[in-house]
Coordinates of C-alpha atoms in Angstrom, one line a residue:
Chain A
M5 CA 12.2 -11.7 -30.1
G6 CA 14.3 -11.9 -33.2
Q7 CA 15.4 -8.0 -33.4
L8 CA 19.0 -8.5 -33.0
P9 CA 19.8 -12.2 -34.9
Y10 CA 17.6 -9.7 -37.6
L11 CA 20.0 -6.5 -37.6
C12 CA 23.4 -9.3 -36.7
D13 CA 22.4 -11.0 -40.2
L14 CA 21.7 -7.6 -41.8
E15 CA 25.5 -6.3 -41.0
A16 CA 26.2 -9.8 -41.8
A17 CA 25.3 -9.0 -45.0
G18 CA 26.8 -6.2 -45.8
I19 CA 23.6 -3.7 -44.8
P20 CA 24.8 -1.4 -41.8
T21 CA 21.9 -0.8 -39.3
M22 CA 21.1 1.3 -36.6
L23 CA 18.7 0.0 -33.5
V24 CA 16.7 2.7 -31.7
D25 CA 16.6 0.7 -28.3
Y26 CA 15.0 2.0 -24.5
A27 CA 18.1 3.2 -22.8
D28 CA 17.4 0.3 -19.4
Q29 CA 17.5 -2.2 -22.5
D30 CA 21.4 -0.9 -23.7
L31 CA 22.9 -3.6 -21.8
M32 CA 20.5 -5.8 -23.2
V33 CA 21.4 -5.4 -26.8
K34 CA 25.3 -5.2 -26.0
S35 CA 25.1 -8.5 -24.7
N36 CA 22.9 -10.3 -27.3
A37 CA 24.7 -8.5 -29.6
L38 CA 27.9 -10.6 -29.2
K39 CA 26.2 -13.4 -28.9
F40 CA 24.7 -13.2 -32.1
G41 CA 28.1 -12.5 -33.8
V42 CA 28.3 -8.6 -34.3
P43 CA 29.3 -6.9 -30.7
G44 CA 29.7 -3.3 -32.6
L45 CA 26.1 -3.2 -33.3
R46 CA 25.2 0.4 -33.4
F47 CA 22.2 1.6 -31.2
V48 CA 20.8 4.7 -29.4
S49 CA 18.2 4.7 -27.0
A50 CA 14.6 6.1 -27.0
S51 CA 13.5 8.0 -24.0
R52 CA 10.3 5.9 -22.0
T53 CA 8.6 9.1 -21.0
L54 CA 9.3 12.5 -23.6
P55 CA 6.1 12.8 -25.8
G56 CA 6.8 10.7 -29.0
P57 CA 7.4 13.8 -31.2
E58 CA 10.0 15.6 -28.9
D59 CA 11.7 11.9 -28.6
A60 CA 12.0 11.4 -31.9
A61 CA 13.3 15.4 -33.2
R62 CA 16.1 14.3 -30.8
L63 CA 16.9 10.9 -32.6
I64 CA 16.6 11.7 -36.0
Q65 CA 20.1 13.4 -35.8
P66 CA 21.4 9.9 -33.9
V67 CA 20.3 7.7 -36.0
M68 CA 21.2 9.2 -39.1
D69 CA 24.6 9.7 -38.0
G70 CA 24.9 6.2 -36.9
L71 CA 24.5 4.5 -40.7
T72 CA 26.8 7.2 -42.2
R73 CA 29.8 8.0 -39.5
P74 CA 32.8 6.0 -41.0
L75 CA 34.0 3.2 -39.0
T76 CA 36.2 2.7 -36.3
D77 CA 39.2 0.4 -36.3
K78 CA 37.8 -1.8 -33.5
E79 CA 34.6 -1.9 -35.5
K80 CA 36.4 -3.4 -38.4
E81 CA 37.6 -5.6 -36.0
S82 CA 36.6 -9.4 -36.5
G83 CA 37.6 -12.4 -34.1
T84 CA 36.1 -15.2 -31.7
Y85 CA 34.4 -14.1 -28.6
R86 CA 35.3 -17.7 -26.2
P87 CA 33.6 -18.2 -23.1
N88 CA 34.4 -20.2 -20.2
N89 CA 33.2 -23.6 -20.7
Q90 CA 35.8 -25.3 -17.6
R91 CA 34.5 -28.2 -15.9
I92 CA 35.6 -27.2 -13.1
I93 CA 35.3 -23.4 -12.1
F94 CA 37.3 -23.5 -8.5
E95 CA 39.8 -25.3 -6.7
G96 CA 40.6 -24.1 -2.7
T97 CA 38.9 -24.5 0.3
M98 CA 35.4 -24.4 1.8
E99 CA 36.2 -20.8 3.0
D100 CA 37.7 -19.4 -0.5
A101 CA 35.1 -21.3 -2.5
E102 CA 32.1 -19.7 0.0
A103 CA 34.0 -16.7 -0.8
F104 CA 34.1 -17.2 -4.6
F105 CA 30.3 -18.5 -4.7
A106 CA 29.1 -15.3 -3.1
Q107 CA 30.7 -13.2 -5.8
T108 CA 28.9 -9.9 -6.9
Q109 CA 28.7 -7.9 -10.2
I110 CA 27.7 -4.2 -10.4
V111 CA 25.3 -4.1 -13.3
K112 CA 25.6 -0.5 -14.8
H113 CA 22.0 -0.1 -15.3
P114 CA 20.6 3.2 -14.7
M115 CA 18.0 2.1 -11.9
M116 CA 20.0 -0.5 -10.2
N117 CA 22.7 0.4 -7.8
C118 CA 23.7 -2.7 -5.9
P119 CA 25.8 -5.7 -6.4
I120 CA 23.4 -9.2 -8.1
A121 CA 24.5 -12.3 -7.4
L122 CA 27.2 -13.9 -10.1
Y123 CA 26.3 -17.7 -9.6
T124 CA 23.5 -17.9 -6.9
D125 CA 20.1 -16.4 -5.9
G126 CA 21.5 -14.0 -3.7
L127 CA 21.6 -16.5 -1.1
P128 CA 23.9 -19.1 0.7
V129 CA 24.0 -22.2 -1.3
V130 CA 25.5 -25.7 -1.0
L131 CA 29.3 -25.6 -2.1
P132 CA 29.1 -27.8 -5.3
T133 CA 32.4 -30.3 -4.9
E134 CA 32.9 -32.9 -7.0
E135 CA 32.1 -35.9 -4.5
R136 CA 28.4 -33.9 -3.6
V137 CA 28.1 -33.8 -7.4
E138 CA 28.8 -37.1 -8.0
K139 CA 27.2 -38.4 -4.8
M140 CA 23.5 -36.2 -7.0
L141 CA 24.7 -37.9 -10.0
K142 CA 23.4 -41.2 -8.7
G143 CA 20.1 -40.0 -8.7
T144 CA 19.7 -40.5 -12.6
S145 CA 21.0 -43.3 -15.4
H146 CA 22.3 -40.4 -17.2
K147 CA 25.8 -39.7 -17.1
P148 CA 27.4 -37.0 -16.5
D149 CA 28.9 -36.1 -19.8
E150 CA 25.5 -35.9 -21.3
I151 CA 23.9 -32.7 -23.4
L152 CA 20.9 -32.2 -22.5
T153 CA 18.3 -33.3 -25.0
L154 CA 14.0 -33.2 -25.2
Q155 CA 12.9 -36.7 -24.5
K156 CA 10.0 -35.9 -26.4
D157 CA 8.5 -33.8 -29.2
G158 CA 7.9 -30.7 -27.6
R159 CA 7.5 -26.7 -27.9
Q160 CA 11.5 -26.6 -28.6
G161 CA 11.7 -28.7 -31.4
K162 CA 12.1 -32.7 -32.2
K163 CA 13.2 -35.5 -29.6
G164 CA 17.0 -35.5 -29.4
S165 CA 17.1 -31.8 -29.9
E166 CA 19.9 -29.9 -27.9
V167 CA 18.1 -27.9 -24.7
V168 CA 18.7 -24.1 -25.8
F169 CA 18.5 -22.3 -22.4
L170 CA 17.5 -18.8 -22.8
P171 CA 18.8 -16.0 -22.8
K172 CA 22.3 -16.7 -23.8
L173 CA 21.2 -19.4 -26.0
R174 CA 23.5 -21.9 -23.3
I175 CA 23.3 -25.5 -23.3
A176 CA 24.0 -28.0 -20.5
S177 CA 25.7 -31.4 -19.5
V178 CA 23.4 -33.7 -16.6
E179 CA 26.4 -33.2 -14.3
R180 CA 26.1 -28.9 -14.7
I181 CA 22.6 -29.6 -14.1
A182 CA 23.7 -32.0 -10.9
A183 CA 26.0 -29.1 -9.5
N184 CA 23.0 -26.7 -9.5
A185 CA 20.9 -29.1 -7.7
V186 CA 23.5 -29.3 -5.1
M187 CA 23.7 -26.1 -4.6
A188 CA 20.1 -25.8 -3.7
G189 CA 19.9 -28.4 -1.4
C190 CA 18.5 -30.9 -3.5
K191 CA 19.1 -34.8 -2.4
P192 CA 19.6 -37.5 -5.0
E193 CA 16.2 -38.3 -5.2
H194 CA 15.2 -34.9 -6.3
L195 CA 17.4 -35.2 -10.0
P196 CA 14.9 -36.5 -12.3
V197 CA 12.6 -33.6 -11.1
V198 CA 15.5 -31.1 -11.7
L199 CA 16.0 -32.8 -14.8
A200 CA 12.5 -33.0 -16.1
I201 CA 12.5 -29.2 -15.4
A202 CA 15.5 -28.4 -17.5
E203 CA 14.6 -29.9 -20.6
S204 CA 12.2 -27.4 -20.8
G205 CA 14.7 -24.3 -20.7
V206 CA 14.2 -22.3 -18.0
G207 CA 12.8 -20.0 -19.7
V208 CA 12.9 -16.5 -17.7
G209 CA 11.0 -14.0 -20.2
T210 CA 12.6 -10.5 -20.3
T211 CA 9.8 -8.0 -19.9
V212 CA 6.7 -7.7 -18.0
F213 CA 5.6 -10.0 -15.0
F214 CA 7.4 -13.2 -15.8
S215 CA 6.9 -15.4 -12.8
Q216 CA 8.1 -19.5 -13.1
W217 CA 6.9 -22.4 -11.4
A218 CA 6.6 -25.7 -11.9
C219 CA 4.1 -28.4 -10.8
V220 CA 4.9 -32.2 -10.3
S221 CA 1.8 -34.9 -11.1
G222 CA 2.0 -38.7 -10.5
P223 CA 3.1 -41.2 -8.1
I224 CA 6.6 -39.3 -7.6
V225 CA 5.0 -36.4 -5.8
K226 CA 4.8 -39.4 -2.6
E227 CA 7.3 -41.1 -3.2
L228 CA 9.4 -38.1 -3.0
G229 CA 7.1 -36.7 0.1
M230 CA 6.3 -33.6 -1.6
N231 CA 4.1 -31.0 -0.1
A232 CA 0.4 -31.6 -1.8
G233 CA -1.1 -30.2 0.9
V234 CA -1.3 -27.3 3.3
G235 CA 0.9 -24.3 1.8
T236 CA 2.0 -26.7 -1.3
I237 CA 2.9 -23.2 -2.8
G238 CA 4.9 -22.1 0.3
P239 CA 8.1 -22.9 2.6
G240 CA 8.9 -25.3 4.7
S241 CA 9.1 -28.6 2.6
P242 CA 12.1 -30.2 1.9
V243 CA 11.2 -31.2 -1.5
N244 CA 9.3 -28.6 -3.2
S245 CA 11.8 -25.9 -1.7
P246 CA 15.1 -26.6 -3.5
I247 CA 13.7 -28.4 -6.6
G248 CA 12.0 -24.7 -6.7
R249 CA 14.8 -22.9 -5.7
T250 CA 17.1 -25.2 -8.6
Y251 CA 14.5 -23.6 -11.6
Q252 CA 15.8 -20.3 -10.6
L253 CA 19.3 -21.4 -10.2
M254 CA 19.6 -22.9 -13.3
A255 CA 17.7 -19.6 -14.7
I256 CA 20.7 -17.7 -13.3
N257 CA 23.7 -19.9 -14.2
I258 CA 23.0 -22.5 -16.8
G259 CA 21.1 -19.6 -19.1
G260 CA 22.3 -16.5 -17.8
A261 CA 19.6 -14.1 -16.4
V262 CA 20.8 -11.7 -14.7
P263 CA 18.2 -8.5 -13.7
G264 CA 19.5 -5.2 -15.7
I265 CA 20.7 -7.1 -18.1
N266 CA 18.6 -9.9 -20.2
R267 CA 16.0 -10.1 -16.9
M268 CA 14.1 -7.3 -17.5
N269 CA 11.1 -8.1 -15.7
S270 CA 10.5 -4.5 -14.2
V271 CA 9.4 -5.4 -10.5
G272 CA 10.3 -9.2 -10.8
S273 CA 7.8 -11.3 -9.6
P274 CA 7.5 -13.2 -5.6
F275 CA 7.3 -16.4 -7.8
N276 CA 11.1 -16.3 -8.6
V277 CA 12.4 -15.3 -5.4
G278 CA 12.9 -18.6 -3.6
G279 CA 11.6 -20.3 -7.0
V280 CA 8.0 -22.2 -6.9
C281 CA 7.4 -26.8 -7.4
F282 CA 4.2 -27.4 -6.0
A283 CA 2.6 -30.7 -6.4
E284 CA -0.9 -31.5 -7.2
Y285 CA -2.8 -33.6 -5.2
A286 CA -4.3 -36.6 -6.9
E287 CA -6.2 -38.1 -4.9
G288 CA -8.3 -35.2 -4.6
L289 CA -9.3 -35.3 -8.3
P290 CA -13.2 -35.7 -8.8
P291 CA -14.1 -39.1 -10.7
G292 CA -13.1 -38.6 -14.2
W293 CA -11.2 -35.8 -13.9
K294 CA -7.7 -36.7 -15.4
G295 CA -4.5 -36.0 -12.9
L296 CA -2.0 -33.2 -15.4
N297 CA 0.0 -36.4 -16.2
E298 CA -2.9 -38.3 -18.0
E299 CA -3.9 -35.0 -19.3
Y300 CA -0.9 -34.8 -20.8
G301 CA -0.9 -38.3 -22.7
Y302 CA 0.8 -40.0 -19.8
R303 CA -0.8 -42.7 -17.6
K304 CA -1.6 -42.2 -13.8
D305 CA 1.5 -44.3 -12.9
E306 CA 4.0 -41.8 -15.0
S307 CA 5.5 -39.0 -13.5
V308 CA 5.7 -35.2 -15.0
V309 CA 6.6 -31.7 -14.1
L310 CA 4.5 -29.0 -15.6
A311 CA 6.8 -26.3 -16.3
G312 CA 5.2 -22.9 -16.2
Q313 CA 6.0 -19.3 -17.5
A314 CA 3.1 -17.2 -16.5
T315 CA 2.8 -13.8 -18.4
G316 CA 0.0 -12.6 -16.5
G317 CA -0.9 -12.1 -12.5
I318 CA -1.3 -14.3 -9.8
F319 CA -4.7 -14.2 -8.5
G320 CA -6.2 -15.1 -5.3
A321 CA -8.5 -14.7 -2.5
Q322 CA -11.7 -13.0 -4.0
F323 CA -13.6 -14.2 -1.5
S324 CA -13.8 -15.1 1.8
P325 CA -13.6 -19.2 2.7
G326 CA -16.6 -18.4 5.0
G327 CA -18.2 -16.9 2.3
Y328 CA -18.1 -19.5 0.0
R329 CA -19.0 -21.8 2.5
S330 CA -22.0 -19.8 3.1
L331 CA -22.6 -19.8 -0.4
Q332 CA -22.7 -23.8 -0.6
R333 CA -24.1 -24.6 2.7
S334 CA -26.9 -22.0 2.8
G335 CA -27.1 -20.3 0.0
H336 CA -26.5 -17.1 2.1
G337 CA -24.1 -14.0 1.9
G338 CA -22.6 -12.2 -0.6
M339 CA -21.7 -14.8 -3.5
A340 CA -25.1 -16.4 -2.9
R341 CA -26.4 -12.9 -3.6
R342 CA -24.3 -12.1 -6.8
A343 CA -25.4 -15.8 -8.1
D344 CA -29.5 -15.0 -7.1
V345 CA -29.4 -18.7 -5.3
K346 CA -29.9 -17.0 -1.9
G347 CA -31.3 -19.2 0.6
T348 CA -30.5 -22.4 -1.3
P349 CA -28.0 -24.5 -0.1
G350 CA -25.6 -25.6 -3.0
P351 CA -23.6 -26.9 -5.1
H352 CA -23.3 -23.8 -6.7
N353 CA -20.8 -22.7 -9.6
W354 CA -18.4 -20.1 -7.5
L355 CA -16.4 -20.0 -11.5
D356 CA -19.0 -17.2 -11.9
Y357 CA -18.3 -15.0 -8.9
L358 CA -14.3 -14.8 -10.7
I359 CA -15.3 -14.6 -14.7
P360 CA -16.3 -11.1 -14.5
S361 CA -12.7 -10.1 -13.0
L362 CA -10.4 -13.1 -15.0
W363 CA -10.2 -11.6 -18.0
S364 CA -10.7 -7.7 -16.8
G365 CA -7.2 -6.8 -18.0
R366 CA -5.3 -9.0 -19.7
E367 CA -6.3 -12.2 -22.4
G368 CA -5.1 -16.2 -22.2
G369 CA -5.6 -18.6 -20.3
F370 CA -5.1 -19.6 -16.5
V371 CA -4.0 -22.1 -14.4
F372 CA -6.8 -22.7 -11.7
V373 CA -5.4 -24.5 -8.6
M374 CA -8.2 -25.2 -6.3
V375 CA -8.4 -27.3 -3.6
P376 CA -10.3 -30.7 -3.8
E377 CA -13.7 -29.6 -2.7
M378 CA -13.6 -26.6 -4.8
A379 CA -13.1 -29.1 -7.5
K380 CA -16.0 -32.0 -6.2
H381 CA -18.6 -28.8 -6.3
L382 CA -17.8 -28.2 -9.7
Y383 CA -18.0 -31.8 -10.3
D384 CA -21.2 -32.2 -8.3
L385 CA -22.7 -29.6 -10.9
G386 CA -22.1 -31.6 -14.1
F387 CA -19.1 -30.9 -14.8
K388 CA -17.9 -34.4 -15.4
T389 CA -14.5 -33.8 -16.9
K390 CA -11.8 -31.1 -16.5
D391 CA -12.4 -30.3 -20.6
D392 CA -16.2 -29.0 -19.4
V393 CA -14.7 -26.5 -17.0
Y394 CA -12.4 -25.6 -19.8
N395 CA -15.0 -25.3 -22.4
Y396 CA -17.4 -23.4 -19.8
L397 CA -14.7 -20.5 -19.1
Y398 CA -13.8 -20.2 -22.8
E399 CA -17.3 -19.8 -23.3
K400 CA -17.9 -17.3 -20.6
S401 CA -15.0 -15.0 -21.2
K402 CA -16.5 -13.7 -24.6
V403 CA -16.9 -10.3 -25.1
P404 CA -18.2 -8.0 -27.9
L405 CA -15.6 -7.4 -30.4
S406 CA -16.4 -3.5 -29.6
E407 CA -15.2 -4.5 -26.0
Y408 CA -12.2 -6.3 -27.0
R409 CA -10.6 -3.6 -29.2
N410 CA -10.4 -1.1 -26.1
R411 CA -8.0 -3.6 -24.6
S412 CA -4.0 -3.4 -25.0
W413 CA -2.6 -6.6 -25.6
P414 CA -4.6 -7.6 -28.4
D415 CA -3.1 -4.8 -30.8
E416 CA 0.1 -7.2 -30.5
S417 CA -1.8 -10.3 -30.6
T418 CA -4.2 -9.1 -33.5
N419 CA -0.8 -7.8 -35.5
G420 CA -2.4 -4.1 -35.5
W421 CA -6.3 -5.6 -35.9
L422 CA -4.3 -6.5 -39.3
G423 CA -4.4 -10.2 -39.0
I424 CA -7.1 -12.7 -38.8
E425 CA -9.6 -13.8 -35.9
G426 CA -9.1 -17.4 -35.0
T427 CA -12.8 -18.1 -34.5
S428 CA -14.2 -16.7 -37.7
G429 CA -11.6 -17.4 -40.1
K430 CA -11.9 -13.7 -41.1
H431 CA -9.9 -10.2 -41.0
W432 CA -10.0 -8.3 -37.8
K433 CA -11.5 -5.4 -39.6
E434 CA -14.3 -7.2 -41.5
L435 CA -16.2 -8.5 -38.1
P436 CA -19.3 -6.7 -36.8
D437 CA -18.9 -4.7 -33.1
D438 CA -21.5 -7.7 -31.7
Y439 CA -18.8 -10.4 -32.6
M440 CA -17.9 -11.7 -29.6
V441 CA -14.4 -13.0 -29.2
P442 CA -12.6 -15.4 -26.4
M443 CA -10.3 -14.7 -24.1
M444 CA -8.0 -17.4 -25.4
S445 CA -7.4 -19.1 -28.6
T446 CA -9.2 -22.7 -27.2
P447 CA -10.1 -23.7 -24.5
S448 CA -7.0 -26.2 -23.4
Q449 CA -5.2 -23.4 -23.0
N450 CA -6.9 -23.1 -19.1
C451 CA -5.7 -26.1 -17.0
I452 CA -6.4 -27.0 -13.1
V453 CA -4.6 -28.3 -10.9
V454 CA -6.4 -29.9 -7.7
T455 CA -4.2 -29.8 -4.7
G456 CA -4.1 -28.0 -1.1
S457 CA -5.7 -28.8 2.0
E458 CA -9.4 -27.9 3.0
E459 CA -10.0 -24.0 3.4
E460 CA -11.7 -22.5 0.3
V461 CA -9.2 -21.1 -1.1
C462 CA -8.7 -20.9 -5.3
L463 CA -5.4 -19.4 -7.1
Q464 CA -5.5 -18.1 -10.8
I465 CA -1.8 -17.9 -12.4
G466 CA -2.0 -15.9 -15.9
G467 CA -0.1 -17.7 -18.4
G468 CA -2.4 -21.0 -18.6
R469 CA -1.0 -24.0 -20.8
Y470 CA 0.9 -23.6 -23.4
I471 CA -1.2 -25.0 -27.0
P472 CA 1.0 -25.5 -29.9
S473 CA 1.3 -22.8 -32.7
P474 CA 0.3 -20.2 -30.4
H475 CA 0.1 -17.0 -31.2
E476 CA 3.3 -15.5 -30.5
L477 CA 1.8 -13.4 -27.2
D478 CA 1.1 -16.9 -26.1
R479 CA 3.8 -19.0 -26.4
W480 CA 5.2 -18.8 -22.8
G481 CA 2.2 -21.3 -21.2
A482 CA 3.0 -24.4 -18.9
T483 CA 4.4 -27.5 -20.7
A484 CA 4.9 -30.8 -19.1
Y485 CA 8.0 -32.9 -19.4
S486 CA 8.6 -36.4 -18.2
I487 CA 10.1 -37.0 -14.9
D488 CA 10.9 -40.7 -15.6
A489 CA 12.5 -40.3 -18.6
W490 CA 15.2 -38.8 -16.5
R491 CA 15.7 -41.2 -13.6
Chain B
M8 CA 46.0 -27.1 6.2
A9 CA 42.7 -27.2 5.4
E10 CA 41.9 -29.3 2.9
K11 CA 41.7 -28.3 -0.7
Y12 CA 37.9 -29.3 -3.1
R13 CA 37.3 -29.1 -6.9
F14 CA 33.6 -27.9 -7.6
I15 CA 31.8 -28.3 -10.7
S16 CA 30.8 -25.1 -12.7
P17 CA 27.2 -24.6 -12.3
L18 CA 27.2 -22.4 -15.8
G19 CA 25.5 -22.8 -18.9
I20 CA 27.7 -24.1 -21.8
E21 CA 28.2 -21.6 -24.3
D22 CA 29.5 -22.0 -27.7
E23 CA 32.4 -19.3 -29.6
V24 CA 31.3 -17.7 -31.3
D25 CA 32.9 -15.6 -34.4
T26 CA 32.5 -12.5 -34.5
L27 CA 32.2 -9.6 -37.5
P28 CA 32.8 -6.4 -38.4
L29 CA 30.1 -3.7 -38.9
A30 CA 28.8 -3.4 -42.3
P31 CA 30.5 -0.3 -43.9
R32 CA 28.6 3.1 -43.7
L33 CA 27.0 5.2 -46.6
D34 CA 29.5 7.6 -48.2
K35 CA 26.1 9.4 -48.9
L36 CA 22.5 9.7 -48.2
D37 CA 21.0 11.1 -51.8
G38 CA 19.6 8.3 -53.9
K39 CA 19.5 5.6 -50.7
T40 CA 17.2 3.3 -49.7
I41 CA 16.8 3.2 -46.3
H42 CA 14.2 0.9 -44.9
I43 CA 12.5 1.0 -41.5
S44 CA 11.7 -2.2 -39.7
V45 CA 8.9 -0.9 -37.5
T46 CA 8.4 -3.0 -33.9
G47 CA 6.1 -2.5 -31.0
E48 CA 3.5 -0.4 -30.1
P49 CA 3.4 3.2 -31.9
D50 CA 4.6 5.0 -28.8
L51 CA 7.0 6.4 -31.2
T52 CA 7.6 5.2 -34.6
I53 CA 4.9 6.9 -36.6
F54 CA 6.7 9.9 -35.9
L55 CA 10.0 9.0 -35.8
E56 CA 9.1 7.8 -39.7
R57 CA 7.3 10.6 -40.4
Q58 CA 10.0 13.0 -39.2
L59 CA 13.0 11.0 -41.3
R60 CA 11.1 11.0 -44.0
A61 CA 10.3 15.0 -44.0
A62 CA 14.4 15.4 -43.0
Y63 CA 15.7 13.1 -45.8
P64 CA 12.9 14.0 -48.1
Q65 CA 16.4 12.2 -51.0
V66 CA 16.4 9.5 -49.2
N67 CA 13.9 6.4 -51.0
W68 CA 12.3 5.4 -47.6
T69 CA 10.7 2.0 -47.0
S70 CA 9.2 0.3 -44.3
K71 CA 7.4 -2.7 -42.8
K72 CA 5.7 -2.9 -39.9
S73 CA 5.3 -5.7 -36.7
Y74 CA 3.0 -4.5 -33.4
T75 CA 4.7 -7.6 -32.1
P76 CA 8.3 -7.7 -31.5
T77 CA 9.8 -9.7 -34.0
P78 CA 10.4 -7.7 -37.1
V79 CA 9.1 -8.1 -40.7
R80 CA 12.0 -9.3 -42.1
L81 CA 12.9 -8.0 -45.8
T82 CA 13.1 -10.4 -48.7
E83 CA 16.5 -11.4 -49.9
E84 CA 15.2 -9.4 -53.5
E85 CA 14.7 -6.5 -51.0
M86 CA 18.3 -6.8 -49.2
K87 CA 19.8 -6.2 -53.0
T88 CA 18.0 -2.8 -53.7
T89 CA 18.3 -1.5 -49.6
D90 CA 21.4 0.1 -48.1
A91 CA 20.6 0.8 -45.3
V92 CA 18.2 0.0 -42.0
I93 CA 16.7 1.1 -39.0
L94 CA 14.9 -0.7 -36.3
A95 CA 12.8 0.5 -33.8
V96 CA 12.3 0.1 -31.2
S97 CA 13.5 -3.4 -29.2
W98 CA 12.5 -3.9 -26.3

């Protein structure tokens, strides 16, 4: 987030600093301070629970002490941090390697008292022998020692830039990505999808409810035999599951993400347990609705993967499938009463049932995962393109400024209400109470994925779609990467 | 005897980092300019700044605030006249 690089720059410039963090973030501060070249950075830990005045009174003396207490000999040292970048991580028998890859560490976090896996997601892995990795590499034309670079201009930078993996700002060779794919149980033909996901940098975020997912679009869905039907976001597929798992293994091994040190999601997320990769059901798109590949400027015969980092909630099953059918087929039931269409068969706009609750607590776009029948109902109602739906959601999301002020995240996204409101170009404080504020920067922060089966279910994944030049708090949405570029 | 294998590292590649010593600390507080860089929500920082200013009136206090986690950096000119920086709160 820029705090540690800033302080390390100041120390390097000869300006002494003191950082106040929260006690549970101490290990992250130490880890990042080393990464940015000032491992001795001084900090004190604030409480998350003491009343503010009491905590401040407790902290001012140690803060000033940190600025004035003479340096120790260790704090005066300079040196070099030399990470172990050896290509071969272990040599030995399979039995010994199983023990090696099953190693754990104890994270000295105040609210953790358990081992955390060093090289895995906590589950057994396929051991990445040189032979297995070599076989995996047959799934791509890219050379094993090639360092991953962006195949197209994108959120991380220009085409050709090295892909940087947070949180430890590492890079990766194609071979190291392949080693993770082996460990997750992938086959060589899955590797281009894995490499495309890797191009995203497999971010994990630090705090709040970060959830990672990937969704494949294009002919490779059928080519690989992905599950784009019942339970596409779920276990059982020998294609979806290992590819999704590789996302998490790459985050752990390539990025260096460790709970309690630099992956601070307080409660974690179910999406990140086994890893999530699902698939678009292109045949289920209504006429005129673009697939994800076409939405991102690729052709229908090109394959892409959408790599998403959801920052908000994941909402599903707000209505019963039977209730939905009653709304659409006979105009009966609670949904029909709410829509005031009692007794009139559909199609009716089911989005209106969701909208009041979608942005009740959090702003931003959503990824709307919906089954083909529900997409068809929207089409029949007159939404002839996905953009029609995105625009509708954008307009319907608006609330009066008087209401918008009473929300949590806008304190940050408006920079304490000192910034400029996006739709008016005016300062927030100049706008009247009845000014209608949308819940997202642009309509296209919403994203529709048609997939799944016949039962009338939809899922909304917070975070939506990444857009260029977002506000700092909007920068985590989903982005598409070409799979064909990694074949 | 069991066959031996070589296993490819799944770990990311890190650059070496030249590590630096801390900047020399302040020998006194009187007349020094100390900058408070506030980031994030004001659950603590309003009181911290207020109490620091009250407890150390001999210091020339300056501050910049960001409600996001990214601090507002000092300019090159401001760095020339700033003796120390306190940043609160890191997430």
